[in-house]
PDB file of C-alpha atoms in Angstrom:
ATOM      1  CA  MET Z 251       0.000   0.000   0.000  1.00 53.00           C
ATOM      2  CA  ASP Z 252       2.977   2.364   0.601  1.00 79.00           C
ATOM      3  CA  LEU Z 253       3.978   2.023  -3.047  1.00 79.00           C
ATOM      4  CA  LEU Z 254       0.449   2.794  -4.212  1.00 85.00           C
ATOM      5  CA  ARG Z 255       0.318   5.817  -1.935  1.00 87.00           C
ATOM      6  CA  HIS Z 256       3.666   7.020  -3.287  1.00 84.00           C
ATOM      7  CA  LEU Z 257       2.422   6.559  -6.841  1.00 86.00           C
ATOM      8  CA  HIS Z 258      -0.684   8.581  -6.041  1.00 88.00           C
ATOM      9  CA  TYR Z 259       1.432  11.350  -4.518  1.00 89.00           C
ATOM     10  CA  PHE Z 260       3.771  11.339  -7.514  1.00 86.00           C
ATOM     11  CA  VAL Z 261       0.957  11.541 -10.085  1.00 88.00           C
ATOM     12  CA  THR Z 262      -0.697  14.400  -8.205  1.00 90.00           C
ATOM     13  CA  VAL Z 263       2.517  16.429  -8.075  1.00 89.00           C
ATOM     14  CA  ALA Z 264       3.158  15.677 -11.754  1.00 88.00           C
ATOM     15  CA  GLU Z 265      -0.301  16.935 -12.688  1.00 90.00           C
ATOM     16  CA  GLU Z 266      -0.134  20.067 -10.529  1.00 89.00           C
ATOM     17  CA  ARG Z 267       3.527  20.886 -11.235  1.00 90.00           C
ATOM     18  CA  HIS Z 268       3.555  22.474  -7.789  1.00 88.00           C
ATOM     19  CA  PHE Z 269       4.080  20.897  -4.350  1.00 88.00           C
ATOM     20  CA  GLY Z 270       1.832  23.372  -2.550  1.00 87.00           C
ATOM     21  CA  ARG Z 271      -1.150  22.827  -4.866  1.00 90.00           C
ATOM     22  CA  ALA Z 272      -0.567  19.068  -4.860  1.00 89.00           C
ATOM     23  CA  ALA Z 273      -0.484  19.008  -1.051  1.00 88.00           C
ATOM     24  CA  ALA Z 274      -3.752  20.961  -0.879  1.00 90.00           C
ATOM     25  CA  ARG Z 275      -5.356  18.553  -3.338  1.00 91.00           C
ATOM     26  CA  LEU Z 276      -4.162  15.613  -1.244  1.00 90.00           C
ATOM     27  CA  HIS Z 277      -5.337  17.275   2.001  1.00 91.00           C
ATOM     28  CA  MET Z 278      -1.900  17.108   3.574  1.00 91.00           C
ATOM     29  CA  ALA Z 279       0.931  19.471   4.491  1.00 91.00           C
ATOM     30  CA  GLN Z 280       3.577  20.280   1.895  1.00 90.00           C
ATOM     31  CA  PRO Z 281       6.721  19.139   3.830  1.00 90.00           C
ATOM     32  CA  PRO Z 282       5.536  15.524   4.295  1.00 90.00           C
ATOM     33  CA  LEU Z 283       4.604  15.383   0.609  1.00 89.00           C
ATOM     34  CA  SER Z 284       8.056  16.595  -0.433  1.00 89.00           C
ATOM     35  CA  GLN Z 285       9.608  13.992   1.874  1.00 91.00           C
ATOM     36  CA  GLN Z 286       7.501  11.195   0.344  1.00 90.00           C
ATOM     37  CA  ILE Z 287       8.522  12.183  -3.191  1.00 89.00           C
ATOM     38  CA  ARG Z 288      12.213  12.296  -2.224  1.00 91.00           C
ATOM     39  CA  ARG Z 289      11.830   8.871  -0.594  1.00 90.00           C
ATOM     40  CA  LEU Z 290      10.298   7.526  -3.803  1.00 89.00           C
ATOM     41  CA  GLU Z 291      13.170   8.982  -5.864  1.00 88.00           C
ATOM     42  CA  ALA Z 292      15.672   7.416  -3.460  1.00 89.00           C
ATOM     43  CA  GLU Z 293      14.027   4.011  -3.749  1.00 89.00           C
ATOM     44  CA  LEU Z 294      14.017   4.236  -7.556  1.00 89.00           C
ATOM     45  CA  GLY Z 295      17.510   5.703  -7.757  1.00 91.00           C
ATOM     46  CA  VAL Z 296      16.410   8.382 -10.248  1.00 91.00           C
ATOM     47  CA  THR Z 297      15.340  12.022 -10.145  1.00 93.00           C
ATOM     48  CA  LEU Z 298      11.713  12.408 -11.134  1.00 91.00           C
ATOM     49  CA  PHE Z 299      11.350  16.195 -10.839  1.00 91.00           C
ATOM     50  CA  GLU Z 300      13.458  19.245 -11.618  1.00 90.00           C
ATOM     51  CA  ARG Z 301      12.606  21.661  -8.808  1.00 87.00           C
ATOM     52  CA  THR Z 302      12.650  25.465  -8.948  1.00 79.00           C
ATOM     53  CA  THR Z 303      11.324  28.060  -6.516  1.00 73.00           C
ATOM     54  CA  ARG Z 304       8.166  28.532  -8.567  1.00 76.00           C
ATOM     55  CA  ARG Z 305       7.348  25.115  -9.998  1.00 78.00           C
ATOM     56  CA  VAL Z 306       8.518  21.602 -10.625  1.00 87.00           C
ATOM     57  CA  ASP Z 307       8.978  19.901 -13.964  1.00 90.00           C
ATOM     58  CA  LEU Z 308       9.239  16.262 -14.849  1.00 91.00           C
ATOM     59  CA  THR Z 309      12.566  14.857 -15.894  1.00 91.00           C
ATOM     60  CA  ALA Z 310      12.712  12.412 -18.794  1.00 89.00           C
ATOM     61  CA  ALA Z 311      12.689   9.594 -16.228  1.00 90.00           C
ATOM     62  CA  GLY Z 312       9.733  11.224 -14.486  1.00 88.00           C
ATOM     63  CA  THR Z 313       7.787  11.468 -17.746  1.00 90.00           C
ATOM     64  CA  ALA Z 314       8.312   7.760 -18.418  1.00 91.00           C
ATOM     65  CA  TYR Z 315       7.434   6.884 -14.817  1.00 90.00           C
ATOM     66  CA  LEU Z 316       4.240   8.958 -14.978  1.00 90.00           C
ATOM     67  CA  ALA Z 317       2.784   6.912 -17.836  1.00 90.00           C
ATOM     68  CA  ARG Z 318       3.402   3.647 -15.996  1.00 91.00           C
ATOM     69  CA  ALA Z 319       2.195   5.041 -12.672  1.00 90.00           C
ATOM     70  CA  ARG Z 320      -1.107   6.172 -14.181  1.00 90.00           C
ATOM     71  CA  ALA Z 321      -1.582   2.759 -15.800  1.00 88.00           C
ATOM     72  CA  ILE Z 322      -0.871   0.964 -12.516  1.00 88.00           C
ATOM     73  CA  LEU Z 323      -3.314   3.135 -10.567  1.00 85.00           C
ATOM     74  CA  ALA Z 324      -5.964   2.649 -13.248  1.00 85.00           C
ATOM     75  CA  GLU Z 325      -5.482  -1.140 -13.059  1.00 86.00           C
ATOM     76  CA  VAL Z 326      -5.759  -1.063  -9.273  1.00 84.00           C
ATOM     77  CA  ASP Z 327      -8.938   1.010  -9.459  1.00 82.00           C
ATOM     78  CA  GLY Z 328     -10.324  -1.340 -12.079  1.00 76.00           C
ATOM     79  CA  ALA Z 329      -9.495  -4.391  -9.972  1.00 74.00           C
ATOM     80  CA  ALA Z 330     -11.214  -2.846  -6.971  1.00 75.00           C
ATOM     81  CA  GLU Z 331     -14.315  -2.051  -8.997  1.00 74.00           C
ATOM     82  CA  GLU Z 332     -14.376  -5.568 -10.442  1.00 72.00           C
ATOM     83  CA  ALA Z 333     -14.056  -7.044  -6.942  1.00 73.00           C
ATOM     84  CA  ARG Z 334     -16.978  -4.931  -5.765  1.00 75.00           C
ATOM     85  CA  ARG Z 335     -19.079  -6.036  -8.744  1.00 67.00           C
ATOM     86  CA  VAL Z 336     -18.241  -9.702  -8.120  1.00 64.00           C
ATOM     87  CA  ALA Z 337     -19.129  -9.326  -4.449  1.00 69.00           C
ATOM     88  CA  ALA Z 338     -22.421  -7.717  -5.480  1.00 64.00           C
ATOM     89  CA  GLY Z 339     -23.194 -10.618  -7.823  1.00 63.00           C
ATOM     90  CA  VAL Z 340     -23.544  -8.518 -10.958  1.00 66.00           C
ATOM     91  CA  VAL Z 341     -20.708 -10.105 -12.966  1.00 69.00           C
ATOM     92  CA  GLY Z 342     -19.652 -13.683 -13.593  1.00 86.00           C
ATOM     93  CA  ARG Z 343     -20.700 -16.659 -15.663  1.00 91.00           C
ATOM     94  CA  ILE Z 344     -23.576 -19.070 -15.068  1.00 93.00           C
ATOM     95  CA  ALA Z 345     -24.442 -22.190 -17.076  1.00 96.00           C
ATOM     96  CA  ILE Z 346     -28.008 -23.458 -16.656  1.00 95.00           C
ATOM     97  CA  GLY Z 347     -29.261 -26.906 -17.663  1.00 94.00           C
ATOM     98  CA  CYS Z 348     -32.962 -27.500 -18.330  1.00 92.00           C
ATOM     99  CA  VAL Z 349     -35.245 -30.494 -18.628  1.00 89.00           C
ATOM    100  CA  GLY Z 350     -37.313 -30.574 -21.800  1.00 83.00           C
ATOM    101  CA  SER Z 351     -40.504 -28.863 -20.626  1.00 83.00           C
ATOM    102  CA  ALA Z 352     -38.569 -26.047 -18.903  1.00 85.00           C
ATOM    103  CA  THR Z 353     -36.601 -25.521 -22.110  1.00 83.00           C
ATOM    104  CA  TYR Z 354     -39.745 -24.473 -23.949  1.00 82.00           C
ATOM    105  CA  SER Z 355     -41.964 -22.987 -21.255  1.00 83.00           C
ATOM    106  CA  LEU Z 356     -39.613 -21.312 -18.767  1.00 88.00           C
ATOM    107  CA  LEU Z 357     -36.311 -20.690 -20.528  1.00 88.00           C
ATOM    108  CA  PRO Z 358     -37.526 -17.935 -22.913  1.00 89.00           C
ATOM    109  CA  ASP Z 359     -38.882 -15.778 -20.075  1.00 92.00           C
ATOM    110  CA  LEU Z 360     -35.983 -16.641 -17.775  1.00 92.00           C
ATOM    111  CA  SER Z 361     -33.292 -15.741 -20.291  1.00 93.00           C
ATOM    112  CA  ARG Z 362     -35.015 -12.432 -21.018  1.00 94.00           C
ATOM    113  CA  ARG Z 363     -35.400 -11.570 -17.324  1.00 93.00           C
ATOM    114  CA  LEU Z 364     -31.784 -12.463 -16.559  1.00 93.00           C
ATOM    115  CA  ALA Z 365     -30.548 -10.274 -19.422  1.00 92.00           C
ATOM    116  CA  GLU Z 366     -32.566  -7.367 -18.006  1.00 93.00           C
ATOM    117  CA  GLU Z 367     -31.638  -7.748 -14.345  1.00 90.00           C
ATOM    118  CA  LEU Z 368     -28.089  -9.137 -14.536  1.00 90.00           C
ATOM    119  CA  PRO Z 369     -26.625  -7.750 -17.777  1.00 90.00           C
ATOM    120  CA  GLY Z 370     -23.065  -8.149 -16.505  1.00 87.00           C
ATOM    121  CA  VAL Z 371     -23.419 -11.920 -15.997  1.00 90.00           C
ATOM    122  CA  ASP Z 372     -22.630 -14.181 -18.936  1.00 90.00           C
ATOM    123  CA  PHE Z 373     -25.338 -16.861 -19.141  1.00 94.00           C
ATOM    124  CA  ALA Z 374     -25.151 -20.115 -21.090  1.00 94.00           C
ATOM    125  CA  PHE Z 375     -28.196 -22.374 -21.444  1.00 93.00           C
ATOM    126  CA  HIS Z 376     -28.293 -26.118 -22.110  1.00 92.00           C
ATOM    127  CA  GLY Z 377     -31.729 -27.427 -23.033  1.00 86.00           C
ATOM    128  CA  GLU Z 378     -33.230 -30.893 -23.215  1.00 86.00           C
ATOM    129  CA  MET Z 379     -31.086 -32.372 -20.447  1.00 89.00           C
ATOM    130  CA  LEU Z 380     -32.307 -35.379 -18.496  1.00 86.00           C
ATOM    131  CA  VAL Z 381     -31.956 -35.408 -14.715  1.00 87.00           C
ATOM    132  CA  ALA Z 382     -29.060 -37.872 -14.578  1.00 87.00           C
ATOM    133  CA  GLU Z 383     -27.135 -35.775 -17.097  1.00 90.00           C
ATOM    134  CA  GLN Z 384     -27.820 -32.626 -15.105  1.00 93.00           C
ATOM    135  CA  VAL Z 385     -26.667 -34.134 -11.812  1.00 93.00           C
ATOM    136  CA  GLU Z 386     -23.425 -35.320 -13.388  1.00 94.00           C
ATOM    137  CA  ALA Z 387     -22.882 -31.917 -15.023  1.00 95.00           C
ATOM    138  CA  LEU Z 388     -23.452 -30.166 -11.674  1.00 95.00           C
ATOM    139  CA  ARG Z 389     -20.953 -32.417  -9.932  1.00 94.00           C
ATOM    140  CA  GLU Z 390     -18.329 -31.801 -12.622  1.00 95.00           C
ATOM    141  CA  GLY Z 391     -18.948 -28.047 -12.761  1.00 94.00           C
ATOM    142  CA  ARG Z 392     -20.089 -28.039 -16.392  1.00 96.00           C
ATOM    143  CA  ILE Z 393     -23.333 -26.372 -15.324  1.00 96.00           C
ATOM    144  CA  ASP Z 394     -24.028 -24.230 -12.257  1.00 96.00           C
ATOM    145  CA  LEU Z 395     -27.824 -24.545 -11.978  1.00 95.00           C
ATOM    146  CA  ALA Z 396     -30.204 -27.255 -13.112  1.00 95.00           C
ATOM    147  CA  LEU Z 397     -33.933 -27.023 -13.725  1.00 95.00           C
ATOM    148  CA  LEU Z 398     -34.888 -30.624 -13.142  1.00 93.00           C
ATOM    149  CA  ARG Z 399     -37.363 -33.093 -11.710  1.00 91.00           C
ATOM    150  CA  PRO Z 400     -36.774 -34.635  -8.282  1.00 90.00           C
ATOM    151  CA  PRO Z 401     -35.813 -36.979  -6.816  1.00 87.00           C
ATOM    152  CA  VAL Z 402     -32.160 -36.200  -7.332  1.00 88.00           C
ATOM    153  CA  GLY Z 403     -30.539 -38.609  -4.888  1.00 83.00           C
ATOM    154  CA  ASP Z 404     -27.335 -36.639  -4.365  1.00 88.00           C
ATOM    155  CA  GLY Z 405     -26.575 -35.203  -0.938  1.00 89.00           C
ATOM    156  CA  SER Z 406     -24.020 -32.754  -2.354  1.00 93.00           C
ATOM    157  CA  LEU Z 407     -26.772 -30.805  -4.107  1.00 95.00           C
ATOM    158  CA  THR Z 408     -29.283 -28.302  -2.766  1.00 95.00           C
ATOM    159  CA  VAL Z 409     -32.674 -28.843  -4.409  1.00 95.00           C
ATOM    160  CA  THR Z 410     -35.338 -26.132  -4.161  1.00 94.00           C
ATOM    161  CA  PRO Z 411     -38.905 -26.850  -5.370  1.00 94.00           C
ATOM    162  CA  LEU Z 412     -40.260 -24.302  -7.836  1.00 93.00           C
ATOM    163  CA  ARG Z 413     -43.696 -25.479  -8.967  1.00 93.00           C
ATOM    164  CA  GLU Z 414     -45.966 -28.446  -9.655  1.00 93.00           C
ATOM    165  CA  GLU Z 415     -46.701 -29.142 -13.327  1.00 93.00           C
ATOM    166  CA  ARG Z 416     -49.905 -30.934 -14.238  1.00 94.00           C
ATOM    167  CA  LEU Z 417     -49.656 -33.907 -16.574  1.00 95.00           C
ATOM    168  CA  VAL Z 418     -51.558 -33.981 -19.863  1.00 95.00           C
ATOM    169  CA  VAL Z 419     -51.799 -36.411 -22.768  1.00 96.00           C
ATOM    170  CA  ALA Z 420     -50.332 -35.371 -26.112  1.00 96.00           C
ATOM    171  CA  VAL Z 421     -52.606 -36.923 -28.759  1.00 96.00           C
ATOM    172  CA  PRO Z 422     -52.407 -36.856 -32.571  1.00 96.00           C
ATOM    173  CA  LEU Z 423     -55.053 -34.553 -34.021  1.00 93.00           C
ATOM    174  CA  ARG Z 424     -56.868 -37.411 -35.787  1.00 91.00           C
ATOM    175  CA  HIS Z 425     -56.631 -39.877 -32.899  1.00 93.00           C
ATOM    176  CA  ARG Z 426     -59.844 -41.316 -31.435  1.00 93.00           C
ATOM    177  CA  LEU Z 427     -59.078 -39.613 -28.101  1.00 94.00           C
ATOM    178  CA  ALA Z 428     -58.334 -36.177 -29.537  1.00 93.00           C
ATOM    179  CA  THR Z 429     -61.837 -34.809 -29.001  1.00 94.00           C
ATOM    180  CA  ARG Z 430     -62.131 -35.853 -25.364  1.00 94.00           C
ATOM    181  CA  ARG Z 431     -62.342 -33.100 -22.714  1.00 94.00           C
ATOM    182  CA  TRP Z 432     -60.258 -35.158 -20.303  1.00 94.00           C
ATOM    183  CA  LEU Z 433     -58.779 -38.641 -20.062  1.00 95.00           C
ATOM    184  CA  ARG Z 434     -57.963 -41.281 -17.494  1.00 95.00           C
ATOM    185  CA  VAL Z 435     -54.846 -43.384 -17.726  1.00 94.00           C
ATOM    186  CA  GLY Z 436     -57.109 -46.351 -18.353  1.00 94.00           C
ATOM    187  CA  ASP Z 437     -58.320 -44.706 -21.576  1.00 95.00           C
ATOM    188  CA  LEU Z 438     -54.811 -45.159 -22.953  1.00 95.00           C
ATOM    189  CA  ALA Z 439     -54.951 -48.951 -22.670  1.00 92.00           C
ATOM    190  CA  GLY Z 440     -53.876 -50.479 -25.951  1.00 88.00           C
ATOM    191  CA  SER Z 441     -52.660 -47.170 -27.394  1.00 93.00           C
ATOM    192  CA  ASP Z 442     -49.113 -46.938 -28.693  1.00 95.00           C
ATOM    193  CA  LEU Z 443     -47.077 -44.911 -26.216  1.00 96.00           C
ATOM    194  CA  ILE Z 444     -44.127 -42.646 -26.903  1.00 95.00           C
ATOM    195  CA  VAL Z 445     -41.968 -42.175 -23.819  1.00 94.00           C
ATOM    196  CA  HIS Z 446     -38.649 -40.735 -22.781  1.00 89.00           C
ATOM    197  CA  SER Z 447     -35.842 -43.244 -22.895  1.00 83.00           C
ATOM    198  CA  ALA Z 448     -35.414 -45.620 -19.981  1.00 76.00           C
ATOM    199  CA  GLY Z 449     -31.800 -46.134 -20.997  1.00 67.00           C
ATOM    200  CA  ARG Z 450     -31.028 -42.482 -20.374  1.00 68.00           C
ATOM    201  CA  ARG Z 451     -32.690 -42.646 -16.921  1.00 72.00           C
ATOM    202  CA  SER Z 452     -35.492 -40.222 -17.674  1.00 80.00           C
ATOM    203  CA  ALA Z 453     -37.591 -39.111 -14.688  1.00 84.00           C
ATOM    204  CA  MET Z 454     -40.686 -38.962 -16.925  1.00 88.00           C
ATOM    205  CA  TYR Z 455     -40.219 -42.586 -17.963  1.00 90.00           C
ATOM    206  CA  ASP Z 456     -40.536 -43.630 -14.321  1.00 89.00           C
ATOM    207  CA  VAL Z 457     -43.559 -41.352 -13.852  1.00 90.00           C
ATOM    208  CA  VAL Z 458     -45.407 -42.901 -16.815  1.00 92.00           C
ATOM    209  CA  ARG Z 459     -44.643 -46.462 -15.688  1.00 92.00           C
ATOM    210  CA  ALA Z 460     -45.899 -45.632 -12.195  1.00 92.00           C
ATOM    211  CA  LEU Z 461     -49.160 -44.157 -13.537  1.00 94.00           C
ATOM    212  CA  PHE Z 462     -49.897 -47.276 -15.557  1.00 93.00           C
ATOM    213  CA  ALA Z 463     -48.989 -49.510 -12.628  1.00 94.00           C
ATOM    214  CA  GLU Z 464     -51.437 -47.604 -10.397  1.00 92.00           C
ATOM    215  CA  ALA Z 465     -54.123 -48.135 -13.042  1.00 92.00           C
ATOM    216  CA  GLY Z 466     -53.342 -51.862 -13.183  1.00 93.00           C
ATOM    217  CA  LEU Z 467     -52.191 -51.644 -16.784  1.00 93.00           C
ATOM    218  CA  ALA Z 468     -49.099 -52.546 -18.735  1.00 92.00           C
ATOM    219  CA  PRO Z 469     -48.060 -49.692 -21.051  1.00 91.00           C
ATOM    220  CA  HIS Z 470     -47.698 -50.498 -24.738  1.00 92.00           C
ATOM    221  CA  ILE Z 471     -44.465 -48.595 -25.397  1.00 93.00           C
ATOM    222  CA  ARG Z 472     -43.891 -48.132 -29.110  1.00 93.00           C
ATOM    223  CA  HIS Z 473     -41.087 -45.572 -29.157  1.00 93.00           C
ATOM    224  CA  GLU Z 474     -38.478 -44.339 -26.664  1.00 92.00           C
ATOM    225  CA  VAL Z 475     -36.828 -40.998 -27.387  1.00 91.00           C
ATOM    226  CA  GLY Z 476     -34.237 -38.808 -25.726  1.00 84.00           C
ATOM    227  CA  GLU Z 477     -35.723 -35.352 -26.253  1.00 87.00           C
ATOM    228  CA  THR Z 478     -39.149 -33.895 -25.510  1.00 89.00           C
ATOM    229  CA  SER Z 479     -39.229 -32.099 -28.862  1.00 89.00           C
ATOM    230  CA  THR Z 480     -38.709 -35.427 -30.653  1.00 92.00           C
ATOM    231  CA  LEU Z 481     -41.402 -37.056 -28.518  1.00 93.00           C
ATOM    232  CA  VAL Z 482     -44.028 -34.457 -29.441  1.00 93.00           C
ATOM    233  CA  THR Z 483     -42.925 -34.527 -33.086  1.00 94.00           C
ATOM    234  CA  LEU Z 484     -43.614 -38.265 -33.209  1.00 96.00           C
ATOM    235  CA  VAL Z 485     -47.043 -37.661 -31.658  1.00 96.00           C
ATOM    236  CA  SER Z 486     -47.683 -35.072 -34.361  1.00 95.00           C
ATOM    237  CA  GLY Z 487     -46.761 -37.703 -36.934  1.00 94.00           C
ATOM    238  CA  GLY Z 488     -49.430 -40.035 -35.569  1.00 94.00           C
ATOM    239  CA  LEU Z 489     -47.051 -42.622 -34.159  1.00 95.00           C
ATOM    240  CA  GLY Z 490     -48.604 -42.727 -30.686  1.00 95.00           C
ATOM    241  CA  VAL Z 491     -49.672 -40.758 -27.629  1.00 96.00           C
ATOM    242  CA  ALA Z 492     -47.526 -39.415 -24.773  1.00 96.00           C
ATOM    243  CA  ILE Z 493     -47.991 -38.251 -21.200  1.00 95.00           C
ATOM    244  CA  VAL Z 494     -46.125 -34.997 -20.704  1.00 94.00           C
ATOM    245  CA  PRO Z 495     -46.009 -32.021 -18.297  1.00 93.00           C
ATOM    246  CA  GLU Z 496     -48.489 -29.336 -19.311  1.00 92.00           C
ATOM    247  CA  PRO Z 497     -45.797 -26.712 -20.108  1.00 91.00           C
ATOM    248  CA  VAL Z 498     -44.859 -28.841 -23.151  1.00 91.00           C
ATOM    249  CA  ARG Z 499     -47.842 -27.120 -24.795  1.00 90.00           C
ATOM    250  CA  ALA Z 500     -45.409 -24.255 -25.426  1.00 87.00           C
ATOM    251  CA  LEU Z 501     -43.943 -26.271 -28.318  1.00 86.00           C
ATOM    252  CA  ALA Z 502     -47.201 -25.563 -30.214  1.00 82.00           C
ATOM    253  CA  LEU Z 503     -46.657 -28.193 -32.916  1.00 87.00           C
ATOM    254  CA  SER Z 504     -49.417 -28.600 -35.453  1.00 91.00           C
ATOM    255  CA  GLY Z 505     -51.168 -31.964 -35.502  1.00 93.00           C
ATOM    256  CA  VAL Z 506     -51.071 -32.362 -31.694  1.00 95.00           C
ATOM    257  CA  VAL Z 507     -53.741 -31.705 -29.078  1.00 96.00           C
ATOM    258  CA  PHE Z 508     -53.161 -31.811 -25.335  1.00 95.00           C
ATOM    259  CA  VAL Z 509     -55.916 -33.425 -23.290  1.00 96.00           C
ATOM    260  CA  PRO Z 510     -55.879 -33.044 -19.479  1.00 94.00           C
ATOM    261  CA  LEU Z 511     -55.816 -36.091 -17.241  1.00 93.00           C
ATOM    262  CA  ALA Z 512     -58.885 -36.408 -15.003  1.00 90.00           C
ATOM    263  CA  ARG Z 513     -58.845 -34.748 -11.611  1.00 81.00           C
ATOM    264  CA  PRO Z 514     -57.256 -35.178  -9.244  1.00 83.00           C
ATOM    265  CA  ALA Z 515     -54.750 -34.729 -12.025  1.00 80.00           C
ATOM    266  CA  PRO Z 516     -51.303 -36.168 -11.399  1.00 91.00           C
ATOM    267  CA  SER Z 517     -48.418 -33.739 -11.560  1.00 92.00           C
ATOM    268  CA  VAL Z 518     -44.637 -33.639 -11.523  1.00 92.00           C
ATOM    269  CA  GLU Z 519     -42.416 -31.225  -9.646  1.00 94.00           C
ATOM    270  CA  LEU Z 520     -40.013 -28.777 -11.231  1.00 93.00           C
ATOM    271  CA  ALA Z 521     -37.094 -27.797  -9.005  1.00 95.00           C
ATOM    272  CA  VAL Z 522     -33.798 -25.966  -9.251  1.00 95.00           C
ATOM    273  CA  ALA Z 523     -30.595 -27.613  -8.036  1.00 96.00           C
ATOM    274  CA  HIS Z 524     -27.060 -26.440  -7.430  1.00 96.00           C
ATOM    275  CA  ARG Z 525     -24.026 -27.708  -5.574  1.00 96.00           C
ATOM    276  CA  THR Z 526     -24.345 -26.880  -1.894  1.00 95.00           C
ATOM    277  CA  ASP Z 527     -20.747 -25.665  -1.763  1.00 94.00           C
ATOM    278  CA  ARG Z 528     -21.495 -23.025  -4.409  1.00 91.00           C
ATOM    279  CA  THR Z 529     -22.428 -19.755  -2.704  1.00 89.00           C
ATOM    280  CA  GLU Z 530     -21.127 -17.135  -5.133  1.00 90.00           C
ATOM    281  CA  ALA Z 531     -23.124 -13.907  -5.138  1.00 89.00           C
ATOM    282  CA  HIS Z 532     -23.960 -14.013  -8.853  1.00 90.00           C
ATOM    283  CA  LEU Z 533     -25.299 -17.555  -8.505  1.00 92.00           C
ATOM    284  CA  LEU Z 534     -27.496 -16.558  -5.553  1.00 92.00           C
ATOM    285  CA  ARG Z 535     -28.754 -13.510  -7.467  1.00 91.00           C
ATOM    286  CA  THR Z 536     -29.632 -15.753 -10.417  1.00 93.00           C
ATOM    287  CA  LEU Z 537     -31.602 -18.006  -8.083  1.00 94.00           C
ATOM    288  CA  GLY Z 538     -33.444 -14.950  -6.794  1.00 93.00           C
ATOM    289  CA  VAL Z 539     -34.426 -13.870 -10.306  1.00 93.00           C
ATOM    290  CA  LEU Z 540     -35.644 -17.403 -11.065  1.00 93.00           C
ATOM    291  CA  ARG Z 541     -37.759 -17.649  -7.902  1.00 92.00           C
ATOM    292  CA  ALA Z 542     -39.249 -14.192  -8.545  1.00 92.00           C
ATOM    293  CA  LEU Z 543     -40.177 -15.217 -12.087  1.00 92.00           C
ATOM    294  CA  ILE Z 544     -41.908 -18.393 -10.884  1.00 90.00           C
ATOM    295  CA  SER Z 545     -43.767 -16.688  -8.041  1.00 86.00           C
ATOM    296  CA  GLY Z 546     -44.803 -13.738 -10.205  1.00 74.00           C
TER     297      GLY Z 546
END
């Protein structure tokens, strides 16, 4: 800090070209200022100023030193400002992974809100991620937040519920069930089902199997897919029906209708997860924006 103080003193004298005016600007007496400048010259082993009774002028060495001193002080000021911005959570980088339905229904509004409220944070978004992929990516630090469906089964993660999402049936437009006002799981008996892949450990695959088991039925699974967009596209093509969270309606594909399941309608939970050891200010601010968006 002594060096920085000396640099500040030196730059002030260089700008004022007068020890008395420089001392007044620095809110100090002139003799201590003169002593500090002489101490700086002694440490450097060069003369920085040519002194007369009326003013001081920079030597060639002083002129060269002034340019570097100003640059150093500017860097220090910039570092301090950056540290304050990091502490305030208004700069940084956040990568967010999303399950399929959140990719279409929540991500557009979330990305817009984050750009408005945290313009200094660099956000990256990864859509159509299954829960197992998200958990692994969180552990490895490839993503910082995950919009996913519990259960997660990892004690190193903090999982915060966001909302319940009602389940609906995606039905081809010309399907026999397309005109129904609501459906029961039993109405899907014998229908070709399109589901998320069991091999990729999809949470929705387990949900669909559980619904059929509760209804005493064995699902007739025709296609397993990895992405929600592909699932709904196959429904649009008439290849089967699918049980999906209601926000999937946001895909708005032609040739598909979404029929609610009968009340009490089953639902799935959407939650946000992050590593418990991650407490950076910009991450916590991002969580705050997300919770405000959901609650609003």
